Amino acid sequence: MKWQFSQLQTYKDEPLQFSETLTLDSKLVGQFSDVIQEIKPVKVVGFAQTEADDVLVHAHVTGELITPSTRSLQPVTLPIDFDIDEIYIKDKQHEERYSDEQSVILIEDGIINFDEALLEYIVLSIPLQVLTDEEAANDTMPTGKDWSVISEETYANLKKETEHQNTPLANLADLLKD
């Protein structure tokens, strides 16, 4: 989805409505194969409108992607469902109109490449921890020969026990038990 900035300048009274189904599999899997194994076609519905010589783009994105579990690397299907609000400006001084929380992008070549924003938002929508249904239902961690994965809570408890046992006076406590 690419638009000429000057073309969108004509949509001051009525917004440009769009509804497209995009196939982004080759771009996303190629660039982010470690976090995205597959992505089904993505539905993008929204509008673009000019306001005070800037272009506002709002889109609602839905779809589905397959990402590896962060625990076992088994494939997990995740739904995609989020909104994108972006403001495109041609004049750097227009940044002052907007707050720091708003996504403001300076256009230098006169073309708004919304696909780039879409790719970034999809990757950012993937949670840091992704578990299969089975992994989420039980708290079993992976193990192997002479190793096992433990939770942060278990690690903290083991660390406390080890620190307590390694104090210089810990052995004296055993002498006073009688």
PDB file of C-alpha atoms in Angstrom:
ATOM      1  CA  MET A   1       0.000   0.000   0.000  1.00  0.00           C
ATOM      2  CA  LYS A   2       1.777   3.050  -1.287  1.00  0.00           C
ATOM      3  CA  TRP A   3       0.342   6.479  -1.907  1.00  0.00           C
ATOM      4  CA  GLN A   4       1.659   9.734  -3.295  1.00  0.00           C
ATOM      5  CA  PHE A   5       1.608  12.337  -0.522  1.00  0.00           C
ATOM      6  CA  SER A   6       0.309  14.944  -3.014  1.00  0.00           C
ATOM      7  CA  GLN A   7      -2.498  12.587  -4.092  1.00  0.00           C
ATOM      8  CA  LEU A   8      -3.701  12.221  -0.480  1.00  0.00           C
ATOM      9  CA  GLN A   9      -3.684  16.020  -0.086  1.00  0.00           C
ATOM     10  CA  THR A  10      -6.928  16.068  -2.101  1.00  0.00           C
ATOM     11  CA  TYR A  11      -8.788  14.134   0.634  1.00  0.00           C
ATOM     12  CA  LYS A  12      -9.522  17.034   3.004  1.00  0.00           C
ATOM     13  CA  ASP A  13     -13.314  16.818   3.247  1.00  0.00           C
ATOM     14  CA  GLU A  14     -13.845  13.130   2.606  1.00  0.00           C
ATOM     15  CA  PRO A  15     -11.285  10.510   3.673  1.00  0.00           C
ATOM     16  CA  LEU A  16      -9.852   7.942   1.285  1.00  0.00           C
ATOM     17  CA  GLN A  17     -11.367   4.650   2.454  1.00  0.00           C
ATOM     18  CA  PHE A  18      -9.395   1.462   1.863  1.00  0.00           C
ATOM     19  CA  SER A  19      -9.958  -2.224   2.474  1.00  0.00           C
ATOM     20  CA  GLU A  20      -7.321  -4.637   1.244  1.00  0.00           C
ATOM     21  CA  THR A  21      -6.136  -8.159   1.864  1.00  0.00           C
ATOM     22  CA  LEU A  22      -2.350  -8.301   1.706  1.00  0.00           C
ATOM     23  CA  THR A  23      -0.022 -11.269   1.365  1.00  0.00           C
ATOM     24  CA  LEU A  24       3.082 -10.400   3.374  1.00  0.00           C
ATOM     25  CA  ASP A  25       4.482 -13.914   3.826  1.00  0.00           C
ATOM     26  CA  SER A  26       7.595 -13.474   1.685  1.00  0.00           C
ATOM     27  CA  LYS A  27       8.571 -10.133   3.255  1.00  0.00           C
ATOM     28  CA  LEU A  28       7.983 -11.086   6.905  1.00  0.00           C
ATOM     29  CA  VAL A  29       9.285 -14.657   6.825  1.00  0.00           C
ATOM     30  CA  GLY A  30      12.311 -13.522   4.847  1.00  0.00           C
ATOM     31  CA  GLN A  31      13.253 -10.728   7.270  1.00  0.00           C
ATOM     32  CA  PHE A  32      12.018 -12.211  10.563  1.00  0.00           C
ATOM     33  CA  SER A  33      12.252 -15.984  10.119  1.00  0.00           C
ATOM     34  CA  ASP A  34      13.324 -16.412  13.755  1.00  0.00           C
ATOM     35  CA  VAL A  35       9.965 -15.069  15.055  1.00  0.00           C
ATOM     36  CA  ILE A  36       7.559 -15.605  12.147  1.00  0.00           C
ATOM     37  CA  GLN A  37       7.299 -19.009  10.493  1.00  0.00           C
ATOM     38  CA  GLU A  38       4.194 -18.243   8.444  1.00  0.00           C
ATOM     39  CA  ILE A  39       1.614 -15.476   8.077  1.00  0.00           C
ATOM     40  CA  LYS A  40      -1.763 -15.826   6.458  1.00  0.00           C
ATOM     41  CA  PRO A  41      -3.122 -12.973   4.278  1.00  0.00           C
ATOM     42  CA  VAL A  42      -3.773  -9.892   6.411  1.00  0.00           C
ATOM     43  CA  LYS A  43      -6.962  -7.790   6.171  1.00  0.00           C
ATOM     44  CA  VAL A  44      -6.329  -4.019   6.408  1.00  0.00           C
ATOM     45  CA  VAL A  45      -9.328  -1.673   6.657  1.00  0.00           C
ATOM     46  CA  GLY A  46      -9.035   2.046   7.254  1.00  0.00           C
ATOM     47  CA  PHE A  47      -8.842   5.542   5.902  1.00  0.00           C
ATOM     48  CA  ALA A  48      -6.404   8.327   5.019  1.00  0.00           C
ATOM     49  CA  GLN A  49      -7.277  11.995   5.327  1.00  0.00           C
ATOM     50  CA  THR A  50      -5.504  15.319   5.085  1.00  0.00           C
ATOM     51  CA  GLU A  51      -5.601  17.640   8.069  1.00  0.00           C
ATOM     52  CA  ALA A  52      -3.581  20.876   8.212  1.00  0.00           C
ATOM     53  CA  ASP A  53      -1.321  19.777   5.310  1.00  0.00           C
ATOM     54  CA  ASP A  54      -0.492  16.495   7.071  1.00  0.00           C
ATOM     55  CA  VAL A  55      -1.885  13.052   6.249  1.00  0.00           C
ATOM     56  CA  LEU A  56      -3.518  10.978   8.967  1.00  0.00           C
ATOM     57  CA  VAL A  57      -3.788   7.235   8.338  1.00  0.00           C
ATOM     58  CA  HIS A  58      -5.867   4.952  10.528  1.00  0.00           C
ATOM     59  CA  ALA A  59      -6.063   1.208   9.877  1.00  0.00           C
ATOM     60  CA  HIS A  60      -7.447  -1.859  11.621  1.00  0.00           C
ATOM     61  CA  VAL A  61      -5.407  -4.994  10.918  1.00  0.00           C
ATOM     62  CA  THR A  62      -6.582  -8.588  11.383  1.00  0.00           C
ATOM     63  CA  GLY A  63      -5.051 -11.900  10.464  1.00  0.00           C
ATOM     64  CA  GLU A  64      -3.125 -14.862  11.794  1.00  0.00           C
ATOM     65  CA  LEU A  65       0.520 -15.808  12.029  1.00  0.00           C
ATOM     66  CA  ILE A  66       2.530 -18.800  13.188  1.00  0.00           C
ATOM     67  CA  THR A  67       5.439 -18.188  15.542  1.00  0.00           C
ATOM     68  CA  PRO A  68       7.627 -20.601  17.524  1.00  0.00           C
ATOM     69  CA  SER A  69       6.965 -21.192  21.218  1.00  0.00           C
ATOM     70  CA  THR A  70       9.553 -19.385  23.306  1.00  0.00           C
ATOM     71  CA  ARG A  71       9.903 -22.491  25.465  1.00  0.00           C
ATOM     72  CA  SER A  72       9.930 -25.442  23.057  1.00  0.00           C
ATOM     73  CA  LEU A  73      10.051 -23.856  19.570  1.00  0.00           C
ATOM     74  CA  GLN A  74       6.824 -25.699  18.652  1.00  0.00           C
ATOM     75  CA  PRO A  75       4.638 -23.719  16.199  1.00  0.00           C
ATOM     76  CA  VAL A  76       1.938 -21.552  17.809  1.00  0.00           C
ATOM     77  CA  THR A  77      -0.868 -19.809  15.908  1.00  0.00           C
ATOM     78  CA  LEU A  78      -1.395 -16.220  17.065  1.00  0.00           C
ATOM     79  CA  PRO A  79      -4.256 -13.966  16.019  1.00  0.00           C
ATOM     80  CA  ILE A  80      -3.388 -10.493  14.738  1.00  0.00           C
ATOM     81  CA  ASP A  81      -5.822  -7.748  15.727  1.00  0.00           C
ATOM     82  CA  PHE A  82      -4.610  -4.183  16.244  1.00  0.00           C
ATOM     83  CA  ASP A  83      -5.011  -0.583  15.105  1.00  0.00           C
ATOM     84  CA  ILE A  84      -2.428   1.644  13.455  1.00  0.00           C
ATOM     85  CA  ASP A  85      -2.568   5.425  13.703  1.00  0.00           C
ATOM     86  CA  GLU A  86       0.167   7.256  11.821  1.00  0.00           C
ATOM     87  CA  ILE A  87       0.695  10.882  10.867  1.00  0.00           C
ATOM     88  CA  TYR A  88       2.754  11.644   7.776  1.00  0.00           C
ATOM     89  CA  ILE A  89       4.274  15.107   7.409  1.00  0.00           C
ATOM     90  CA  LYS A  90       6.336  16.781   4.689  1.00  0.00           C
ATOM     91  CA  ASP A  91       7.551  19.725   6.754  1.00  0.00           C
ATOM     92  CA  LYS A  92       9.810  18.893   9.731  1.00  0.00           C
ATOM     93  CA  GLN A  93       8.392  21.850  11.677  1.00  0.00           C
ATOM     94  CA  HIS A  94       4.945  20.199  11.711  1.00  0.00           C
ATOM     95  CA  GLU A  95       6.270  17.717  14.312  1.00  0.00           C
ATOM     96  CA  GLU A  96       5.641  20.350  16.967  1.00  0.00           C
ATOM     97  CA  ARG A  97       1.890  19.999  16.388  1.00  0.00           C
ATOM     98  CA  TYR A  98       1.855  16.475  17.790  1.00  0.00           C
ATOM     99  CA  SER A  99       2.664  14.851  21.115  1.00  0.00           C
ATOM    100  CA  ASP A 100       5.552  12.440  21.676  1.00  0.00           C
ATOM    101  CA  GLU A 101       3.103   9.530  21.978  1.00  0.00           C
ATOM    102  CA  GLN A 102       1.862   9.975  18.425  1.00  0.00           C
ATOM    103  CA  SER A 103       3.605   8.232  15.546  1.00  0.00           C
ATOM    104  CA  VAL A 104       4.808  11.005  13.222  1.00  0.00           C
ATOM    105  CA  ILE A 105       6.778  10.143  10.078  1.00  0.00           C
ATOM    106  CA  LEU A 106       8.605  12.663   7.908  1.00  0.00           C
ATOM    107  CA  ILE A 107       8.108  12.004   4.184  1.00  0.00           C
ATOM    108  CA  GLU A 108      11.106  13.025   2.102  1.00  0.00           C
ATOM    109  CA  ASP A 109      10.485  11.358  -1.256  1.00  0.00           C
ATOM    110  CA  GLY A 110       6.771  12.210  -1.524  1.00  0.00           C
ATOM    111  CA  ILE A 111       5.631   8.579  -1.140  1.00  0.00           C
ATOM    112  CA  ILE A 112       3.862   7.075   1.863  1.00  0.00           C
ATOM    113  CA  ASN A 113       4.863   3.418   2.087  1.00  0.00           C
ATOM    114  CA  PHE A 114       2.273   2.049   4.521  1.00  0.00           C
ATOM    115  CA  ASP A 115       3.537  -1.519   3.977  1.00  0.00           C
ATOM    116  CA  GLU A 116       6.668  -0.671   5.986  1.00  0.00           C
ATOM    117  CA  ALA A 117       4.589   0.522   8.951  1.00  0.00           C
ATOM    118  CA  LEU A 118       2.395  -2.550   8.653  1.00  0.00           C
ATOM    119  CA  LEU A 119       5.399  -4.911   8.760  1.00  0.00           C
ATOM    120  CA  GLU A 120       6.811  -3.172  11.839  1.00  0.00           C
ATOM    121  CA  TYR A 121       3.499  -3.246  13.700  1.00  0.00           C
ATOM    122  CA  ILE A 122       3.009  -6.953  12.962  1.00  0.00           C
ATOM    123  CA  VAL A 123       6.442  -7.851  14.332  1.00  0.00           C
ATOM    124  CA  LEU A 124       5.907  -5.633  17.382  1.00  0.00           C
ATOM    125  CA  SER A 125       2.535  -7.284  18.064  1.00  0.00           C
ATOM    126  CA  ILE A 126       4.191 -10.647  18.827  1.00  0.00           C
ATOM    127  CA  PRO A 127       4.394 -11.125  22.610  1.00  0.00           C
ATOM    128  CA  LEU A 128       7.759 -11.734  24.269  1.00  0.00           C
ATOM    129  CA  GLN A 129       6.505 -15.031  25.695  1.00  0.00           C
ATOM    130  CA  VAL A 130       4.578 -17.365  23.407  1.00  0.00           C
ATOM    131  CA  LEU A 131       3.502 -20.788  24.692  1.00  0.00           C
ATOM    132  CA  THR A 132       1.586 -23.672  23.161  1.00  0.00           C
ATOM    133  CA  ASP A 133      -1.748 -24.491  24.828  1.00  0.00           C
ATOM    134  CA  GLU A 134      -0.128 -27.490  26.527  1.00  0.00           C
ATOM    135  CA  GLU A 135       2.791 -25.431  27.854  1.00  0.00           C
ATOM    136  CA  ALA A 136       0.434 -22.778  29.195  1.00  0.00           C
ATOM    137  CA  ALA A 137      -1.793 -25.395  30.879  1.00  0.00           C
ATOM    138  CA  ASN A 138       0.997 -27.095  32.816  1.00  0.00           C
ATOM    139  CA  ASP A 139       4.141 -25.528  34.134  1.00  0.00           C
ATOM    140  CA  THR A 140       6.481 -28.271  32.922  1.00  0.00           C
ATOM    141  CA  MET A 141       9.805 -26.875  31.756  1.00  0.00           C
ATOM    142  CA  PRO A 142      12.084 -28.547  29.192  1.00  0.00           C
ATOM    143  CA  THR A 143      14.866 -30.807  30.511  1.00  0.00           C
ATOM    144  CA  GLY A 144      17.731 -32.750  29.063  1.00  0.00           C
ATOM    145  CA  LYS A 145      20.784 -34.709  30.133  1.00  0.00           C
ATOM    146  CA  ASP A 146      22.347 -32.786  33.040  1.00  0.00           C
ATOM    147  CA  TRP A 147      20.261 -29.652  32.456  1.00  0.00           C
ATOM    148  CA  SER A 148      16.785 -28.270  33.042  1.00  0.00           C
ATOM    149  CA  VAL A 149      15.019 -24.968  32.591  1.00  0.00           C
ATOM    150  CA  ILE A 150      13.710 -23.450  35.822  1.00  0.00           C
ATOM    151  CA  SER A 151      11.406 -20.529  36.472  1.00  0.00           C
ATOM    152  CA  GLU A 152      12.681 -17.191  37.744  1.00  0.00           C
ATOM    153  CA  GLU A 153      10.929 -17.832  41.064  1.00  0.00           C
ATOM    154  CA  THR A 154      12.676 -21.196  41.495  1.00  0.00           C
ATOM    155  CA  TYR A 155      15.990 -19.582  40.585  1.00  0.00           C
ATOM    156  CA  ALA A 156      15.506 -16.824  43.171  1.00  0.00           C
ATOM    157  CA  ASN A 157      14.692 -19.405  45.871  1.00  0.00           C
ATOM    158  CA  LEU A 158      17.747 -21.518  45.009  1.00  0.00           C
ATOM    159  CA  LYS A 159      19.930 -18.417  45.052  1.00  0.00           C
ATOM    160  CA  LYS A 160      18.656 -17.448  48.530  1.00  0.00           C
ATOM    161  CA  GLU A 161      19.332 -20.965  49.871  1.00  0.00           C
ATOM    162  CA  THR A 162      22.845 -20.975  48.412  1.00  0.00           C
ATOM    163  CA  GLU A 163      23.635 -17.543  49.836  1.00  0.00           C
ATOM    164  CA  HIS A 164      22.355 -18.601  53.262  1.00  0.00           C
ATOM    165  CA  GLN A 165      24.505 -21.745  53.243  1.00  0.00           C
ATOM    166  CA  ASN A 166      27.642 -19.892  52.160  1.00  0.00           C
ATOM    167  CA  THR A 167      27.735 -17.384  55.012  1.00  0.00           C
ATOM    168  CA  PRO A 168      30.899 -17.624  57.198  1.00  0.00           C
ATOM    169  CA  LEU A 169      28.939 -18.404  60.372  1.00  0.00           C
ATOM    170  CA  ALA A 170      26.555 -20.968  58.814  1.00  0.00           C
ATOM    171  CA  ASN A 171      28.663 -23.898  60.101  1.00  0.00           C
ATOM    172  CA  LEU A 172      28.562 -22.529  63.671  1.00  0.00           C
ATOM    173  CA  ALA A 173      24.776 -22.916  63.705  1.00  0.00           C
ATOM    174  CA  ASP A 174      25.249 -26.702  63.445  1.00  0.00           C
ATOM    175  CA  LEU A 175      27.449 -26.680  66.591  1.00  0.00           C
ATOM    176  CA  LEU A 176      24.734 -25.062  68.693  1.00  0.00           C
ATOM    177  CA  LYS A 177      21.982 -27.548  67.780  1.00  0.00           C
ATOM    178  CA  ASP A 178      22.786 -29.863  70.739  1.00  0.00           C
TER     179      ASP A 178
END
